[in-house]
CSV table of C-alpha atoms in Angstrom, one decimal:
chain,number,residue,atom,x,y,z
A,82,GLN,CA,55.5,125.2,71.5
A,83,VAL,CA,55.0,128.7,72.8
A,84,GLN,CA,53.4,131.2,70.5
A,85,LEU,CA,53.6,134.8,70.9
A,86,VAL,CA,51.7,137.4,68.5
A,87,GLU,CA,52.4,141.5,68.9
A,88,SER,CA,49.7,144.0,67.8
A,89,GLY,CA,49.7,147.7,68.6
A,90,GLY,CA,52.4,148.9,66.2
A,91,GLY,CA,51.8,151.9,63.3
A,92,LEU,CA,52.3,155.1,62.3
A,93,VAL,CA,52.3,158.2,65.0
A,94,GLN,CA,54.0,161.6,64.8
A,95,ALA,CA,56.7,162.5,67.1
A,96,GLY,CA,55.7,163.2,70.8
A,97,GLY,CA,52.9,160.8,70.2
A,98,SER,CA,52.1,157.8,72.0
A,99,LEU,CA,51.6,153.8,71.4
A,100,ARG,CA,51.1,150.4,73.4
A,101,LEU,CA,52.4,147.2,72.3
A,102,SER,CA,50.7,144.5,73.3
A,103,CYS,CA,51.9,140.9,73.2
A,104,VAL,CA,50.1,137.7,74.0
A,105,ALA,CA,51.5,134.0,74.9
A,106,SER,CA,50.4,131.0,74.0
A,107,GLY,CA,51.5,127.4,74.5
A,108,ARG,CA,51.0,124.9,77.0
A,109,THR,CA,54.0,124.9,77.7
A,110,PHE,CA,54.7,128.4,78.6
A,111,SER,CA,53.1,129.5,81.6
A,112,ARG,CA,54.9,131.5,84.3
A,113,GLY,CA,57.8,133.0,81.8
A,114,ALA,CA,59.6,136.3,81.6
A,115,MET,CA,58.6,138.0,78.9
A,116,GLY,CA,60.4,140.7,76.8
A,117,TRP,CA,60.5,143.4,74.2
A,118,PHE,CA,63.3,143.7,71.5
A,119,ARG,CA,63.7,146.1,68.7
A,120,GLN,CA,65.6,145.9,65.2
A,121,ALA,CA,65.8,149.3,62.9
A,122,PRO,CA,66.8,149.1,59.3
A,123,GLY,CA,70.5,147.8,58.9
A,124,GLN,CA,71.3,147.7,62.8
A,125,GLU,CA,71.5,144.6,65.0
A,126,ARG,CA,68.5,143.6,67.3
A,127,GLU,CA,68.7,145.6,70.4
A,128,PHE,CA,66.9,144.8,74.3
A,129,VAL,CA,64.1,147.3,75.1
A,130,SER,CA,63.4,145.7,78.3
A,131,ALA,CA,62.1,142.7,80.4
A,132,ILE,CA,59.6,141.4,82.6
A,133,SER,CA,59.7,138.6,84.7
A,134,TYR,CA,56.6,136.4,86.0
A,135,SER,CA,56.7,138.1,89.5
A,136,GLY,CA,56.5,142.1,87.9
A,137,TYR,CA,60.5,142.4,88.3
A,138,VAL,CA,61.7,145.1,85.1
A,139,THR,CA,65.1,144.4,83.9
A,140,ASN,CA,65.8,147.5,81.6
A,141,GLY,CA,68.0,147.3,78.6
A,142,ALA,CA,68.3,150.5,76.0
A,143,ASP,CA,69.1,154.0,77.7
A,144,SER,CA,67.6,155.7,75.2
A,145,VAL,CA,63.9,154.6,76.1
A,146,LYS,CA,64.4,154.8,79.8
A,147,GLY,CA,61.8,157.8,81.3
A,148,ARG,CA,60.1,157.3,78.2
A,149,PHE,CA,58.9,153.5,77.6
A,150,ALA,CA,57.3,150.9,80.3
A,151,ILE,CA,56.9,147.5,80.6
A,152,SER,CA,53.9,146.1,82.2
A,153,ARG,CA,52.5,142.1,82.6
A,154,ASP,CA,49.1,140.9,83.2
A,155,ASN,CA,49.5,137.4,83.9
A,156,ALA,CA,45.7,136.1,84.1
A,157,LYS,CA,46.3,137.1,80.1
A,158,ASN,CA,49.4,136.0,79.4
A,159,THR,CA,50.0,139.5,77.9
A,160,VAL,CA,52.9,141.8,78.4
A,161,TYR,CA,53.0,145.6,77.3
A,162,LEU,CA,55.5,148.2,75.9
A,163,GLN,CA,53.8,151.6,76.8
A,164,MET,CA,56.1,153.7,74.6
A,165,ASN,CA,55.5,157.9,75.2
A,166,SER,CA,57.0,160.6,73.8
A,167,LEU,CA,57.9,158.3,70.1
A,168,LYS,CA,60.9,159.7,68.5
A,169,PRO,CA,62.0,159.2,64.4
A,170,GLU,CA,64.9,157.1,66.2
A,171,ASP,CA,62.1,154.5,68.1
A,172,THR,CA,61.4,153.9,64.6
A,173,ALA,CA,62.1,150.3,64.3
A,174,VAL,CA,60.3,146.5,64.5
A,175,TYR,CA,59.3,145.8,67.7
A,176,TYR,CA,60.0,141.7,69.2
A,177,CYS,CA,58.2,140.4,71.6
A,178,ALA,CA,60.3,137.6,73.3
A,179,ALA,CA,59.6,135.2,76.1
A,180,ASP,CA,62.1,133.1,78.2
A,181,GLN,CA,60.7,130.1,79.7
A,182,SER,CA,62.1,130.7,83.2
A,183,THR,CA,60.2,132.9,85.5
A,184,VAL,CA,62.9,135.3,85.0
A,185,TRP,CA,64.6,137.4,82.7
A,186,TYR,CA,67.8,135.4,81.4
A,187,LYS,CA,67.5,135.3,78.0
A,188,PRO,CA,64.8,134.7,75.0
A,189,ASP,CA,63.6,131.3,74.1
A,190,TYR,CA,61.0,132.3,71.6
A,191,TRP,CA,60.1,135.1,69.9
A,192,GLY,CA,57.0,136.8,67.8
A,193,GLN,CA,57.0,137.9,64.7
A,194,GLY,CA,57.3,141.7,65.4
A,195,THR,CA,54.9,144.6,64.9
A,196,GLN,CA,56.4,147.8,63.0
A,197,VAL,CA,56.4,151.3,64.7
A,198,THR,CA,57.1,154.0,62.3
A,199,VAL,CA,57.5,158.1,64.3
A,200,SER,CA,57.6,160.2,61.6
A,201,SER,CA,59.0,163.9,62.7
């Protein structure tokens, strides 16, 4: 089994920044791709970005391009989402996901989510 634990969410003013982290653990997961999704109230879960084990990035939502950046530290089994120039519409629960494959295809595992709230 794979466990994903997110951290770094919180309340921030518009224009501010946050960095989310997600640590993966579990003996069956070692070189998988990882990604981020988000879900705002009343909306479907939205793919934000993903990164392969080798660092290839797959981008999702156009609304975050140029503002959000995904990265990972393989030695720490950790993926990050740096979020800059935050807007109120970025308010959502952000979920970490992991794919057993080394390249991103689809999420096999999910974290419990971390709330990000951007005030205007």
